[in-house]
Every structure is written in structure tokens, then in C-alpha cells.
């Protein structure tokens, strides 16, 4: 699949921020169901994007640039320029254009799913790492408490022994 730079940016944004994408679509009054799936969000956004409406594409670029974590550092003006100036390349007869647009949307859905899987696996690795660290902290804390208890017991035995020796010494000295 040959994604344009704009599609790569949009896909990363959707993968990282599906709720923000939905908020953008709602703000643009793009019809979408009340509780849409990720596929519906992608479909609605790209249907409008592929209409090649420069004003919409500029607003999309501004939205992504101003609030999006797209996975890499890129300047705001560059994001806007890339997305708003992107030639989507969906031309020809109506049937051919629809087929090309639907194909590009399907390819972008697959790309976004790859990003989502990567994000999920990264989160799972982080959760596993956090669990190991938590278990190590718990183990270390338990070991410290056990050592502290042993020291306290030894201190009590020492003080009691010293007291007994002191009492014995007093008794011996008085005799």
C-alpha cells in the first residue's frame, strides 16, 4: 500500500486519538452514528477527506497539529500544509473513483489497525513491566520488614539480657 504522507499522519492520529477524531467529526457536522465503531470513524473521516475539500482538509490538519499525538515530532504548519495540499489521486469515472476511494479507505483501516495493535502491545509490555516492578517492590518491602522485626527481637533480647545481668550484678555486689 502506498500511503501519502498526509494519510500516514491522519492514520497515526486516528489510532492514537479515536475519541478526538470523533469529536472533530461531530464538530464538522459529519453524520455518524451515536456510538460508532473505529471503522465507522475512519470511513466517515476519509469519505470527507477524499472529497478533496481544501477547507475541510485544512481544518483537519489544524486539528491534528494542535491536539494530536501522531507519534513523531512535526511542526504545526507542516502538518497543515501536508494534509490540506494532499492530492488524494481519486479521479476518473464515478465508478472508478468510488472503487479507488473505497480501496484507499480499506487500506487505511488496515494501517490504523496495525498502529492500534502496536499501541496495545506496547501498553501490555508496560503493564507487564509495571507488574514485575510492583512485585519486586513488594518483595523488597517484605524482606525489609522481616529484617526490621529480627533486629527489634534481637534488640529486645539484648536489652533483657543486659537487664538480667545488671540485676544479677547488683545482687552479687550487695552480698
PDB file of C-alpha atoms in Angstrom:
ATOM      1  CA  UNK A   1       0.000   0.000   0.000  1.00  0.00           C
ATOM      2  CA  UNK A   2       1.370   3.394  -0.892  1.00  0.00           C
ATOM      3  CA  UNK A   3       0.131   5.837   1.669  1.00  0.00           C
ATOM      4  CA  UNK A   4       0.606   9.521   1.168  1.00  0.00           C
ATOM      5  CA  UNK A   5       2.422  11.411   3.929  1.00  0.00           C
ATOM      6  CA  UNK A   6      -0.925  13.002   4.822  1.00  0.00           C
ATOM      7  CA  UNK A   7      -2.599   9.613   5.203  1.00  0.00           C
ATOM      8  CA  UNK A   8       0.234   8.425   7.462  1.00  0.00           C
ATOM      9  CA  UNK A   9      -0.278  11.437   9.726  1.00  0.00           C
ATOM     10  CA  UNK A  10      -4.056  11.022   9.735  1.00  0.00           C
ATOM     11  CA  UNK A  11      -3.790   7.288  10.437  1.00  0.00           C
ATOM     12  CA  UNK A  12      -1.444   7.780  13.388  1.00  0.00           C
ATOM     13  CA  UNK A  13      -3.751  10.454  14.747  1.00  0.00           C
ATOM     14  CA  UNK A  14      -6.825   8.227  14.454  1.00  0.00           C
ATOM     15  CA  UNK A  15      -5.003   5.248  16.003  1.00  0.00           C
ATOM     16  CA  UNK A  16      -3.767   7.307  18.960  1.00  0.00           C
ATOM     17  CA  UNK A  17      -6.853   9.505  19.377  1.00  0.00           C
ATOM     18  CA  UNK A  18     -10.080   7.870  18.179  1.00  0.00           C
ATOM     19  CA  UNK A  19     -12.215   9.921  20.591  1.00  0.00           C
ATOM     20  CA  UNK A  20     -10.627  13.186  19.427  1.00  0.00           C
ATOM     21  CA  UNK A  21     -11.269  12.138  15.838  1.00  0.00           C
ATOM     22  CA  UNK A  22     -14.916  11.526  16.697  1.00  0.00           C
ATOM     23  CA  UNK A  23     -15.081  14.949  18.371  1.00  0.00           C
ATOM     24  CA  UNK A  24     -13.664  16.513  15.195  1.00  0.00           C
ATOM     25  CA  UNK A  25     -16.233  14.734  13.018  1.00  0.00           C
ATOM     26  CA  UNK A  26     -19.045  15.890  15.307  1.00  0.00           C
ATOM     27  CA  UNK A  27     -17.681  19.452  15.224  1.00  0.00           C
ATOM     28  CA  UNK A  28     -17.707  19.317  11.427  1.00  0.00           C
ATOM     29  CA  UNK A  29     -21.327  18.057  11.463  1.00  0.00           C
ATOM     30  CA  UNK A  30     -20.354  14.928   9.580  1.00  0.00           C
ATOM     31  CA  UNK A  31     -23.133  12.363  10.033  1.00  0.00           C
ATOM     32  CA  UNK A  32     -22.049   9.403  12.134  1.00  0.00           C
ATOM     33  CA  UNK A  33     -23.874   7.031  14.480  1.00  0.00           C
ATOM     34  CA  UNK A  34     -24.178   7.833  18.174  1.00  0.00           C
ATOM     35  CA  UNK A  35     -21.746   5.105  19.307  1.00  0.00           C
ATOM     36  CA  UNK A  36     -19.604   4.491  16.224  1.00  0.00           C
ATOM     37  CA  UNK A  37     -17.006   1.799  15.818  1.00  0.00           C
ATOM     38  CA  UNK A  38     -13.444   2.704  14.852  1.00  0.00           C
ATOM     39  CA  UNK A  39     -14.198   1.548  11.300  1.00  0.00           C
ATOM     40  CA  UNK A  40     -17.155   3.936  11.097  1.00  0.00           C
ATOM     41  CA  UNK A  41     -14.982   6.818  12.318  1.00  0.00           C
ATOM     42  CA  UNK A  42     -12.306   6.020   9.733  1.00  0.00           C
ATOM     43  CA  UNK A  43     -14.895   5.647   6.982  1.00  0.00           C
ATOM     44  CA  UNK A  44     -16.608   8.964   7.799  1.00  0.00           C
ATOM     45  CA  UNK A  45     -13.342  10.897   8.027  1.00  0.00           C
ATOM     46  CA  UNK A  46     -11.835   9.525   4.833  1.00  0.00           C
ATOM     47  CA  UNK A  47     -15.089   9.859   2.861  1.00  0.00           C
ATOM     48  CA  UNK A  48     -14.977  13.590   3.584  1.00  0.00           C
ATOM     49  CA  UNK A  49     -11.196  13.796   3.163  1.00  0.00           C
ATOM     50  CA  UNK A  50     -11.294  12.195  -0.271  1.00  0.00           C
ATOM     51  CA  UNK A  51     -13.820  14.790  -1.470  1.00  0.00           C
ATOM     52  CA  UNK A  52     -10.671  16.949  -1.634  1.00  0.00           C
ATOM     53  CA  UNK A  53     -12.358  19.900   0.072  1.00  0.00           C
ATOM     54  CA  UNK A  54      -9.354  22.173   0.774  1.00  0.00           C
ATOM     55  CA  UNK A  55     -11.134  24.000   3.622  1.00  0.00           C
ATOM     56  CA  UNK A  56     -12.038  20.717   5.363  1.00  0.00           C
ATOM     57  CA  UNK A  57      -8.549  19.303   4.845  1.00  0.00           C
ATOM     58  CA  UNK A  58      -7.004  22.489   6.275  1.00  0.00           C
ATOM     59  CA  UNK A  59      -9.262  22.301   9.350  1.00  0.00           C
ATOM     60  CA  UNK A  60      -8.332  18.619   9.746  1.00  0.00           C
ATOM     61  CA  UNK A  61      -4.629  19.492   9.524  1.00  0.00           C
ATOM     62  CA  UNK A  62      -5.049  22.264  12.106  1.00  0.00           C
ATOM     63  CA  UNK A  63      -6.975  19.944  14.419  1.00  0.00           C
ATOM     64  CA  UNK A  64      -4.323  17.236  14.231  1.00  0.00           C
ATOM     65  CA  UNK A  65      -1.452  19.711  14.564  1.00  0.00           C
ATOM     66  CA  UNK A  66      -2.956  21.471  17.564  1.00  0.00           C
ATOM     67  CA  UNK A  67      -4.072  18.500  19.586  1.00  0.00           C
ATOM     68  CA  UNK A  68      -2.735  15.308  18.252  1.00  0.00           C
ATOM     69  CA  UNK A  69      -0.134  12.841  19.309  1.00  0.00           C
ATOM     70  CA  UNK A  70       0.832  11.499  15.895  1.00  0.00           C
ATOM     71  CA  UNK A  71       3.835   9.546  17.090  1.00  0.00           C
ATOM     72  CA  UNK A  72       6.557  11.834  15.757  1.00  0.00           C
ATOM     73  CA  UNK A  73       7.587  15.455  16.018  1.00  0.00           C
ATOM     74  CA  UNK A  74       6.464  17.649  13.172  1.00  0.00           C
ATOM     75  CA  UNK A  75       5.706  21.346  13.081  1.00  0.00           C
ATOM     76  CA  UNK A  76       2.143  22.615  13.103  1.00  0.00           C
ATOM     77  CA  UNK A  77       2.404  24.467   9.806  1.00  0.00           C
ATOM     78  CA  UNK A  78       3.936  21.431   8.122  1.00  0.00           C
ATOM     79  CA  UNK A  79       1.073  19.150   9.254  1.00  0.00           C
ATOM     80  CA  UNK A  80      -1.480  21.644   7.957  1.00  0.00           C
ATOM     81  CA  UNK A  81       0.370  22.022   4.662  1.00  0.00           C
ATOM     82  CA  UNK A  82       0.756  18.276   4.146  1.00  0.00           C
ATOM     83  CA  UNK A  83      -2.879  17.462   4.858  1.00  0.00           C
ATOM     84  CA  UNK A  84      -4.504  20.421   3.131  1.00  0.00           C
ATOM     85  CA  UNK A  85      -2.363  20.208  -0.008  1.00  0.00           C
ATOM     86  CA  UNK A  86      -2.508  16.452  -0.354  1.00  0.00           C
ATOM     87  CA  UNK A  87      -3.644  15.332  -3.740  1.00  0.00           C
ATOM     88  CA  UNK A  88      -5.716  12.304  -2.969  1.00  0.00           C
ATOM     89  CA  UNK A  89      -5.468  10.979  -6.502  1.00  0.00           C
ATOM     90  CA  UNK A  90      -9.016   9.615  -6.683  1.00  0.00           C
ATOM     91  CA  UNK A  91     -10.120  10.563 -10.184  1.00  0.00           C
ATOM     92  CA  UNK A  92     -11.629   9.006 -13.275  1.00  0.00           C
ATOM     93  CA  UNK A  93     -15.159   7.810 -13.904  1.00  0.00           C
ATOM     94  CA  UNK A  94     -17.529   7.872 -10.978  1.00  0.00           C
ATOM     95  CA  UNK A  95     -17.362   4.089 -10.568  1.00  0.00           C
ATOM     96  CA  UNK A  96     -13.558   4.007 -10.838  1.00  0.00           C
ATOM     97  CA  UNK A  97     -13.207   6.917  -8.411  1.00  0.00           C
ATOM     98  CA  UNK A  98     -15.543   5.236  -5.915  1.00  0.00           C
ATOM     99  CA  UNK A  99     -13.626   1.971  -6.223  1.00  0.00           C
ATOM    100  CA  UNK A 100     -10.276   3.756  -5.749  1.00  0.00           C
ATOM    101  CA  UNK A 101     -11.613   5.737  -2.764  1.00  0.00           C
ATOM    102  CA  UNK A 102     -13.070   2.601  -1.134  1.00  0.00           C
ATOM    103  CA  UNK A 103      -9.789   0.765  -1.719  1.00  0.00           C
ATOM    104  CA  UNK A 104      -7.782   3.578  -0.118  1.00  0.00           C
ATOM    105  CA  UNK A 105     -10.172   3.677   2.849  1.00  0.00           C
ATOM    106  CA  UNK A 106      -9.813  -0.091   3.332  1.00  0.00           C
ATOM    107  CA  UNK A 107      -6.011   0.194   3.135  1.00  0.00           C
ATOM    108  CA  UNK A 108      -6.045   2.990   5.714  1.00  0.00           C
ATOM    109  CA  UNK A 109      -8.266   0.926   8.018  1.00  0.00           C
ATOM    110  CA  UNK A 110      -5.680  -1.860   7.846  1.00  0.00           C
ATOM    111  CA  UNK A 111      -2.849   0.595   8.600  1.00  0.00           C
ATOM    112  CA  UNK A 112      -4.713   2.047  11.577  1.00  0.00           C
ATOM    113  CA  UNK A 113      -5.358  -1.460  12.901  1.00  0.00           C
ATOM    114  CA  UNK A 114      -1.575  -2.102  12.726  1.00  0.00           C
ATOM    115  CA  UNK A 115      -0.951   1.056  14.765  1.00  0.00           C
ATOM    116  CA  UNK A 116      -3.625   0.044  17.285  1.00  0.00           C
ATOM    117  CA  UNK A 117      -2.056  -3.422  17.673  1.00  0.00           C
ATOM    118  CA  UNK A 118       1.357  -1.816  18.196  1.00  0.00           C
ATOM    119  CA  UNK A 119      -0.076   0.599  20.781  1.00  0.00           C
ATOM    120  CA  UNK A 120      -1.837  -2.271  22.564  1.00  0.00           C
ATOM    121  CA  UNK A 121       1.266  -4.467  22.611  1.00  0.00           C
ATOM    122  CA  UNK A 122       3.336  -1.533  23.919  1.00  0.00           C
ATOM    123  CA  UNK A 123       0.769  -0.983  26.664  1.00  0.00           C
ATOM    124  CA  UNK A 124       0.758  -4.701  27.519  1.00  0.00           C
ATOM    125  CA  UNK A 125       4.568  -4.728  27.755  1.00  0.00           C
ATOM    126  CA  UNK A 126       4.449  -1.659  30.000  1.00  0.00           C
ATOM    127  CA  UNK A 127       1.778  -3.284  32.197  1.00  0.00           C
ATOM    128  CA  UNK A 128       3.874  -6.471  32.487  1.00  0.00           C
ATOM    129  CA  UNK A 129       6.967  -4.431  33.342  1.00  0.00           C
ATOM    130  CA  UNK A 130       4.996  -2.453  35.938  1.00  0.00           C
ATOM    131  CA  UNK A 131       3.720  -5.702  37.454  1.00  0.00           C
ATOM    132  CA  UNK A 132       7.268  -7.079  37.781  1.00  0.00           C
ATOM    133  CA  UNK A 133       8.469  -3.834  39.373  1.00  0.00           C
ATOM    134  CA  UNK A 134       5.491  -3.849  41.749  1.00  0.00           C
ATOM    135  CA  UNK A 135       6.201  -7.453  42.750  1.00  0.00           C
ATOM    136  CA  UNK A 136       9.867  -6.614  43.322  1.00  0.00           C
ATOM    137  CA  UNK A 137       8.938  -3.627  45.478  1.00  0.00           C
ATOM    138  CA  UNK A 138       6.525  -5.773  47.492  1.00  0.00           C
ATOM    139  CA  UNK A 139       9.165  -8.470  47.923  1.00  0.00           C
ATOM    140  CA  UNK A 140      11.789  -5.909  48.963  1.00  0.00           C
ATOM    141  CA  UNK A 141       9.379  -4.256  51.415  1.00  0.00           C
ATOM    142  CA  UNK A 142       8.533  -7.634  52.956  1.00  0.00           C
ATOM    143  CA  UNK A 143      12.218  -8.503  53.289  1.00  0.00           C
ATOM    144  CA  UNK A 144      12.911  -5.133  54.955  1.00  0.00           C
ATOM    145  CA  UNK A 145      10.045  -5.664  57.392  1.00  0.00           C
ATOM    146  CA  UNK A 146      11.316  -9.151  58.265  1.00  0.00           C
ATOM    147  CA  UNK A 147      14.849  -7.791  58.852  1.00  0.00           C
ATOM    148  CA  UNK A 148      13.435  -4.978  60.967  1.00  0.00           C
ATOM    149  CA  UNK A 149      11.456  -7.478  63.050  1.00  0.00           C
ATOM    150  CA  UNK A 150      14.571  -9.617  63.542  1.00  0.00           C
ATOM    151  CA  UNK A 151      16.592  -6.576  64.644  1.00  0.00           C
ATOM    152  CA  UNK A 152      13.827  -5.493  67.016  1.00  0.00           C
ATOM    153  CA  UNK A 153      13.652  -9.009  68.504  1.00  0.00           C
ATOM    154  CA  UNK A 154      17.439  -9.116  68.857  1.00  0.00           C
ATOM    155  CA  UNK A 155      17.424  -5.666  70.498  1.00  0.00           C
ATOM    156  CA  UNK A 156      14.746  -6.770  72.969  1.00  0.00           C
ATOM    157  CA  UNK A 157      16.724  -9.936  73.787  1.00  0.00           C
ATOM    158  CA  UNK A 158      19.911  -7.875  74.225  1.00  0.00           C
ATOM    159  CA  UNK A 159      18.211  -5.316  76.481  1.00  0.00           C
ATOM    160  CA  UNK A 160      16.535  -8.081  78.510  1.00  0.00           C
ATOM    161  CA  UNK A 161      19.839  -9.926  78.808  1.00  0.00           C
ATOM    162  CA  UNK A 162      21.615  -6.732  79.861  1.00  0.00           C
ATOM    163  CA  UNK A 163      18.889  -6.059  82.421  1.00  0.00           C
ATOM    164  CA  UNK A 164      19.165  -9.589  83.838  1.00  0.00           C
ATOM    165  CA  UNK A 165      22.960  -9.260  84.008  1.00  0.00           C
ATOM    166  CA  UNK A 166      22.579  -5.873  85.688  1.00  0.00           C
ATOM    167  CA  UNK A 167      20.163  -7.273  88.252  1.00  0.00           C
ATOM    168  CA  UNK A 168      22.465 -10.234  88.873  1.00  0.00           C
ATOM    169  CA  UNK A 169      25.423  -7.863  89.253  1.00  0.00           C
ATOM    170  CA  UNK A 170      23.502  -5.753  91.780  1.00  0.00           C
ATOM    171  CA  UNK A 171      22.512  -8.848  93.718  1.00  0.00           C
ATOM    172  CA  UNK A 172      26.091 -10.156  93.720  1.00  0.00           C
ATOM    173  CA  UNK A 173      27.518  -6.785  94.774  1.00  0.00           C
ATOM    174  CA  UNK A 174      25.039  -6.444  97.651  1.00  0.00           C
ATOM    175  CA  UNK A 175      26.067  -9.751  99.079  1.00  0.00           C
TER     176      UNK A 175
END
